Coordinates of C-alpha atoms in Angstrom, one line a residue:
M1 CA 55.9 156.3 -134.1
M2 CA 59.5 157.0 -135.1
V3 CA 59.8 157.9 -138.8
T4 CA 62.8 157.5 -141.1
F5 CA 63.5 157.7 -144.8
P6 CA 66.3 156.9 -147.3
H7 CA 68.9 159.4 -148.3
M8 CA 68.9 160.9 -151.8
G9 CA 71.2 163.9 -152.1
N10 CA 69.8 166.9 -150.2
L11 CA 66.3 165.6 -149.9
Y12 CA 66.8 165.1 -146.2
I13 CA 66.8 168.9 -145.7
G14 CA 63.2 169.3 -146.8
I15 CA 61.9 166.2 -145.0
K16 CA 63.7 167.2 -141.9
A17 CA 62.1 170.6 -141.9
L18 CA 58.7 169.1 -142.5
L19 CA 58.9 166.6 -139.7
E20 CA 60.3 169.0 -137.3
D21 CA 57.6 171.6 -137.9
L22 CA 54.9 169.0 -137.5
K23 CA 56.5 167.7 -134.3
V24 CA 57.0 164.2 -135.7
D25 CA 59.7 162.0 -134.1
F26 CA 62.2 160.9 -136.7
V27 CA 65.6 159.4 -137.4
I28 CA 67.9 160.6 -140.2
P29 CA 70.1 157.7 -141.2
P30 CA 73.8 158.3 -141.6
F31 CA 74.8 159.7 -145.0
A32 CA 75.3 156.8 -147.4
N33 CA 78.8 155.2 -147.1
D34 CA 80.5 151.9 -147.6
N35 CA 78.9 150.4 -144.5
T36 CA 75.5 151.4 -145.8
L37 CA 76.0 149.6 -149.1
E38 CA 77.6 146.6 -147.4
L39 CA 74.6 146.2 -145.1
G40 CA 72.1 146.5 -148.0
S41 CA 74.0 144.2 -150.3
S42 CA 74.2 141.5 -147.7
H43 CA 70.4 141.3 -147.4
A44 CA 69.3 142.1 -151.0
S45 CA 69.6 139.9 -154.0
E46 CA 72.6 140.6 -156.2
H47 CA 70.3 141.2 -159.1
M48 CA 68.7 144.2 -157.3
C49 CA 69.8 147.7 -158.4
T50 CA 72.2 149.5 -156.2
P51 CA 69.7 152.2 -155.0
L52 CA 67.6 149.5 -153.4
K53 CA 70.6 148.1 -151.6
L54 CA 71.5 151.5 -150.3
N55 CA 67.9 152.1 -149.2
I56 CA 68.0 148.8 -147.2
G57 CA 71.3 149.9 -145.6
N58 CA 69.7 153.2 -144.6
Y59 CA 66.7 151.5 -143.1
I60 CA 68.8 149.1 -141.0
Q61 CA 70.9 151.9 -139.7
S62 CA 67.7 153.9 -138.8
I63 CA 65.9 150.9 -137.3
E64 CA 68.8 150.3 -135.0
K65 CA 68.3 153.9 -133.7
G66 CA 64.6 153.2 -133.0
A67 CA 62.8 153.9 -136.3
D68 CA 59.6 151.9 -136.9
T69 CA 58.0 153.7 -139.8
I70 CA 59.6 154.3 -143.2
L71 CA 58.7 157.0 -145.7
I72 CA 59.3 156.2 -149.4
T73 CA 57.9 157.7 -152.6
G74 CA 56.2 155.5 -155.2
S75 CA 56.6 155.1 -158.9
N76 CA 54.8 153.6 -161.9
G77 CA 55.6 151.9 -165.2
P78 CA 58.1 149.1 -165.9
C79 CA 60.6 150.1 -163.2
R80 CA 61.5 148.2 -160.1
F81 CA 61.3 151.4 -158.0
G82 CA 57.5 151.0 -158.1
Y83 CA 58.0 147.7 -156.1
Y84 CA 60.6 149.0 -153.7
G85 CA 58.1 149.5 -150.9
V86 CA 56.8 146.0 -151.0
M87 CA 60.2 144.3 -151.7
E88 CA 62.0 146.3 -149.0
Q89 CA 59.3 145.6 -146.4
E90 CA 59.6 141.9 -147.1
I91 CA 63.4 142.0 -146.9
L92 CA 63.2 143.8 -143.5
K93 CA 60.5 141.3 -142.4
D94 CA 62.7 138.4 -143.2
M95 CA 65.4 140.0 -141.1
G96 CA 63.0 140.2 -138.1
Y97 CA 62.2 143.9 -138.3
D98 CA 58.6 144.8 -137.8
V99 CA 58.3 148.2 -139.5
E100 CA 55.5 150.0 -141.4
M101 CA 56.2 151.2 -144.9
V102 CA 54.3 154.4 -146.0
I103 CA 54.5 154.9 -149.7
L104 CA 53.8 158.5 -150.7
E105 CA 52.1 158.2 -154.0
A106 CA 48.6 158.7 -155.4
P107 CA 47.4 155.2 -156.4
N108 CA 45.5 155.5 -159.7
G109 CA 45.6 159.3 -159.4
D110 CA 43.8 159.2 -156.0
I111 CA 45.0 162.5 -154.4
T112 CA 42.7 161.8 -151.4
E113 CA 44.7 158.7 -150.6
L114 CA 48.0 160.5 -150.9
I115 CA 46.7 163.1 -148.4
R116 CA 45.5 160.4 -146.1
R117 CA 49.0 158.9 -146.1
F118 CA 50.6 162.2 -145.4
Q119 CA 48.2 162.7 -142.5
K120 CA 49.0 159.3 -141.1
V121 CA 52.7 159.7 -141.1
T122 CA 52.6 163.3 -139.8
N123 CA 49.9 162.5 -137.2
T124 CA 47.7 165.5 -138.1
K125 CA 44.2 165.7 -139.5
N126 CA 44.5 169.5 -140.1
I127 CA 44.7 169.6 -143.9
G128 CA 45.3 173.3 -143.9
K129 CA 48.3 173.0 -141.6
L130 CA 49.7 170.0 -143.5
A131 CA 49.3 171.9 -146.8
K132 CA 51.1 174.9 -145.4
E133 CA 54.1 172.8 -144.2
L134 CA 54.2 170.9 -147.5
I135 CA 54.4 174.2 -149.4
T136 CA 57.2 175.3 -147.1
T137 CA 59.0 172.0 -147.6
Y138 CA 58.7 172.5 -151.4
R139 CA 60.0 176.0 -151.2
I140 CA 63.0 174.8 -149.2
L141 CA 63.8 172.1 -151.7
C142 CA 63.5 174.6 -154.6
K143 CA 66.0 176.8 -152.7
V144 CA 68.3 173.8 -152.2
D145 CA 68.2 173.0 -155.9
F146 CA 68.9 176.7 -156.7
L147 CA 72.0 176.6 -154.5
E148 CA 73.1 173.3 -156.1
K149 CA 72.9 174.8 -159.5
K150 CA 74.8 177.8 -158.3
M151 CA 77.6 175.6 -156.9
Q152 CA 77.7 173.6 -160.2
Y153 CA 78.3 176.8 -162.1
L154 CA 80.8 178.3 -159.7
E155 CA 82.9 175.3 -158.9
A156 CA 84.4 175.1 -162.4
V157 CA 85.3 178.8 -162.5
E158 CA 86.2 179.6 -158.9
A159 CA 89.4 181.6 -158.5
E160 CA 90.6 179.7 -155.5
K161 CA 90.3 175.9 -155.9
G162 CA 88.4 174.2 -153.2
T163 CA 86.2 177.2 -152.2
I164 CA 82.9 175.6 -153.3
Q165 CA 83.9 172.2 -151.8
K166 CA 84.4 173.9 -148.5
I167 CA 81.1 175.8 -148.7
R168 CA 79.3 172.6 -149.6
K169 CA 80.6 170.9 -146.5
E170 CA 79.7 173.8 -144.3
F171 CA 76.2 173.9 -145.8
K172 CA 75.7 170.2 -145.0
I173 CA 76.7 170.7 -141.4
Q174 CA 74.6 173.9 -140.8
S175 CA 71.5 172.5 -142.6
M176 CA 71.7 169.4 -140.4
N177 CA 72.0 171.5 -137.2
A178 CA 69.2 174.0 -138.1
K179 CA 65.8 173.1 -136.5
G180 CA 62.6 173.7 -138.4
G181 CA 61.7 175.2 -141.7
K182 CA 62.3 178.9 -140.8
A183 CA 65.8 178.2 -139.5
I184 CA 66.7 176.0 -142.4
Y185 CA 65.5 178.7 -144.8
E186 CA 67.7 181.2 -143.1
V187 CA 70.7 178.9 -143.6
L188 CA 69.8 178.6 -147.3
N189 CA 69.7 182.4 -147.6
E190 CA 73.0 182.8 -145.8
F191 CA 74.8 180.4 -148.1
S192 CA 73.2 182.0 -151.2
L193 CA 74.9 185.2 -150.1
K194 CA 78.2 183.3 -149.5
L195 CA 78.1 182.0 -153.0
D196 CA 77.5 185.5 -154.4
K197 CA 80.8 186.5 -152.9
V198 CA 82.8 183.6 -154.4
E199 CA 85.5 185.0 -156.7
R200 CA 85.5 183.8 -160.2
N201 CA 88.4 183.4 -162.7
L202 CA 86.9 185.1 -165.7
E203 CA 89.6 183.7 -168.0
K204 CA 88.3 180.2 -167.6
S205 CA 86.1 178.8 -170.3
P206 CA 84.9 175.5 -168.9
L207 CA 83.4 172.7 -170.9
K208 CA 79.7 172.0 -170.4
I209 CA 78.5 168.5 -169.7
G210 CA 74.9 167.3 -169.3
L211 CA 74.3 164.6 -166.8
V212 CA 71.4 162.2 -167.5
G213 CA 70.1 159.0 -166.1
D214 CA 68.4 157.5 -163.1
I215 CA 67.4 160.1 -160.5
Y216 CA 69.0 158.4 -157.6
T217 CA 72.4 158.0 -159.3
L218 CA 72.2 161.6 -160.5
I219 CA 71.4 163.1 -157.1
E220 CA 73.0 160.9 -154.5
P221 CA 76.8 161.8 -154.4
Y222 CA 77.8 158.5 -152.8
I223 CA 76.6 156.3 -155.6
N224 CA 77.9 158.6 -158.3
Q225 CA 81.2 159.0 -156.5
N226 CA 80.9 162.8 -156.3
I227 CA 80.9 163.1 -160.1
E228 CA 80.0 166.8 -160.0
E229 CA 83.1 167.6 -157.9
K230 CA 85.3 165.3 -160.0
L231 CA 84.1 167.0 -163.2
A232 CA 84.6 170.5 -161.7
N233 CA 88.2 169.6 -160.8
L234 CA 88.6 168.7 -164.5
G235 CA 87.4 172.2 -165.5
V236 CA 83.8 171.2 -166.3
Q237 CA 80.5 172.8 -165.6
V238 CA 77.6 170.4 -165.2
D239 CA 73.9 170.4 -165.4
R240 CA 71.7 167.6 -164.3
S241 CA 68.6 166.5 -166.1
L242 CA 66.8 165.9 -162.7
Y243 CA 66.6 167.9 -159.5
I244 CA 64.6 167.0 -156.4
S245 CA 62.1 169.9 -156.4
E246 CA 61.4 169.5 -160.1
W247 CA 60.9 165.7 -159.7
I248 CA 58.5 166.2 -156.8
M249 CA 56.4 168.7 -158.7
E250 CA 56.3 166.4 -161.8
H251 CA 55.8 163.0 -160.1
V252 CA 53.8 163.9 -157.0
V253 CA 51.6 166.7 -158.3
Y254 CA 51.4 166.7 -162.1
R255 CA 51.5 163.1 -163.2
P256 CA 48.9 161.7 -160.8
I257 CA 46.3 164.0 -162.4
G258 CA 47.5 163.3 -165.9
L259 CA 49.5 166.4 -166.6
T260 CA 53.2 167.0 -167.2
R261 CA 55.7 169.9 -167.1
E262 CA 58.1 168.2 -169.4
K263 CA 56.4 168.8 -172.8
E264 CA 59.6 170.3 -174.2
I265 CA 61.7 167.4 -173.1
R266 CA 59.2 164.8 -174.4
K267 CA 59.2 166.7 -177.7
A268 CA 63.0 166.5 -177.8
A269 CA 62.8 162.8 -177.2
Q270 CA 60.1 162.2 -179.8
P271 CA 62.4 161.3 -182.8
Y272 CA 64.0 158.6 -180.7
L273 CA 61.5 157.5 -178.0
D274 CA 57.8 158.5 -178.0
H275 CA 56.5 156.7 -174.9
M276 CA 57.4 156.0 -171.3
V277 CA 59.7 153.0 -170.6
G278 CA 59.6 153.4 -166.9
G279 CA 61.9 155.1 -164.4
H280 CA 63.6 158.1 -166.1
G281 CA 64.4 156.5 -169.5
W282 CA 62.2 158.9 -171.4
E283 CA 63.8 161.9 -169.6
T284 CA 67.3 160.6 -170.3
I285 CA 66.6 160.5 -174.0
G286 CA 64.8 163.9 -174.0
Y287 CA 67.5 165.7 -172.0
A288 CA 70.3 164.1 -174.1
S289 CA 68.7 165.5 -177.2
Y290 CA 68.0 168.8 -175.4
Y291 CA 71.6 169.2 -174.3
C292 CA 72.9 168.5 -177.8
E293 CA 70.6 171.1 -179.3
N294 CA 71.7 173.7 -176.7
G295 CA 75.4 173.5 -177.3
Y296 CA 76.7 171.2 -174.6
D297 CA 80.1 169.7 -175.2
G298 CA 79.2 166.2 -174.0
I299 CA 76.8 164.0 -172.1
I300 CA 77.3 161.4 -169.4
Q301 CA 74.6 158.9 -168.6
L302 CA 74.6 157.5 -165.0
L303 CA 73.1 154.0 -165.0
P304 CA 72.7 151.9 -161.8
F305 CA 73.6 148.3 -162.7
G306 CA 70.5 146.4 -163.7
C307 CA 68.2 149.4 -164.3
M308 CA 66.0 148.4 -167.2
P309 CA 64.7 151.9 -168.2
E310 CA 68.3 153.2 -168.4
I311 CA 69.4 150.2 -170.3
V312 CA 66.7 150.9 -172.9
A313 CA 67.9 154.6 -173.0
E314 CA 71.5 153.5 -173.3
S315 CA 70.7 151.5 -176.5
I316 CA 69.1 154.7 -178.0
L317 CA 71.9 157.2 -177.1
P318 CA 74.2 156.1 -179.9
S319 CA 71.6 157.4 -182.4
I320 CA 71.7 160.8 -180.7
R321 CA 75.5 160.8 -180.6
K322 CA 75.5 160.1 -184.3
D323 CA 72.9 162.7 -185.2
Y324 CA 74.4 165.6 -183.2
N325 CA 78.1 164.5 -183.3
V326 CA 78.3 165.0 -179.5
P327 CA 80.3 162.6 -177.3
I328 CA 78.2 160.5 -175.0
M329 CA 79.5 158.2 -172.3
T330 CA 77.6 155.8 -170.1
L331 CA 78.9 154.9 -166.6
V332 CA 77.4 151.8 -165.0
L333 CA 77.4 152.1 -161.2
D334 CA 77.2 149.3 -158.6
E335 CA 78.9 148.2 -155.4
L336 CA 82.0 147.0 -157.4
S337 CA 82.6 150.4 -159.1
S338 CA 86.3 151.4 -158.7
D339 CA 87.0 155.0 -157.9
T340 CA 90.3 154.8 -159.8
G341 CA 88.8 153.3 -162.9
Y342 CA 85.9 155.8 -162.7
Q343 CA 88.3 158.8 -162.5
T344 CA 90.3 157.4 -165.4
R345 CA 87.2 157.1 -167.6
L346 CA 86.2 160.7 -166.8
E347 CA 89.6 162.1 -167.5
A348 CA 89.7 160.2 -170.9
F349 CA 86.2 161.4 -171.8
I350 CA 87.0 165.1 -171.0
D351 CA 90.3 164.8 -172.9
L352 CA 88.4 163.5 -175.9
I353 CA 86.0 166.4 -175.8
Q354 CA 88.7 169.0 -175.4
R355 CA 90.6 167.6 -178.4
K356 CA 87.4 167.5 -180.4
K357 CA 86.7 171.1 -179.5
E358 CA 90.2 172.2 -180.4
R359 CA 90.1 170.4 -183.8
R360 CA 86.8 172.1 -184.6
K361 CA 88.2 175.5 -183.6
F362 CA 91.4 174.9 -185.7
N363 CA 89.2 173.9 -188.7
G364 CA 87.0 177.0 -188.2
A365 CA 83.9 175.0 -187.5

């Protein structure tokens, strides 16, 4: 058995640690790039959302390196992500690839079945050992998210431009080279100390932008065209509505047993949306309202073309913009998105926010 999985931001760091510690053979696909998207787009329907196309591209690249088993998480509600496993397996089958798709979800809240699937793909029946390694993986992903938040804060106020970008690249290389959970955790601690030493320009007063939308487009830098770096270069600090470790705890642990950690966000969404619409549509509305209530200067929704839950959320966001008088922009992302046009829209949006803020300051608001 040779395992692989699709890329989604820094998720690979945790999965890599887990599989290495459990002595599972695996292939990490190349980081998403134009070739990945071209491969996926050529074999998936044009009506499919971009994340699925990138997944297919990742799988093909890994299968060509010997992978025969694919790990993917599951979903529920009216979102095509819940069908990814089935659709992707059929697409690969039509291409002549005989691979097994292991969907890591608890069907109908059946935690026993989720554990069985983990045991199958990790080739271990020792539940204690598996639980220990899963906890280690979760701790690693929590630390990764902590570093990401730290970089998001520092990149907009760094004294020497490009410092965080350089650290981010070094981090990617070293985390890929480290073997096993212990070594990876040491890398994380090392880079946490590096970030502590980054000099800040205390005279800078960056704008604060909240990023909301589909989890894949929020977390995967290729599809969102490195929006966090672009915004930092425009003097903006960002906060994402979704991070990997938080998503795992919510969707893999809490929701299968009928619980949630997002009561505050659902409460914030209540005046506009009081039920799940699939994907992360509910979170998009809740966090948009939350960011407005907490003094953010603007909000950007990242929407993969054709994503129904985010289209529903997009139709509601104008009400939030009107109620809070906070600028909100939606960016629709697909394989035809132009980097130049994307950059222009970001610059125009930030300019609008800055002018609005200056007017309010001038008027004493």
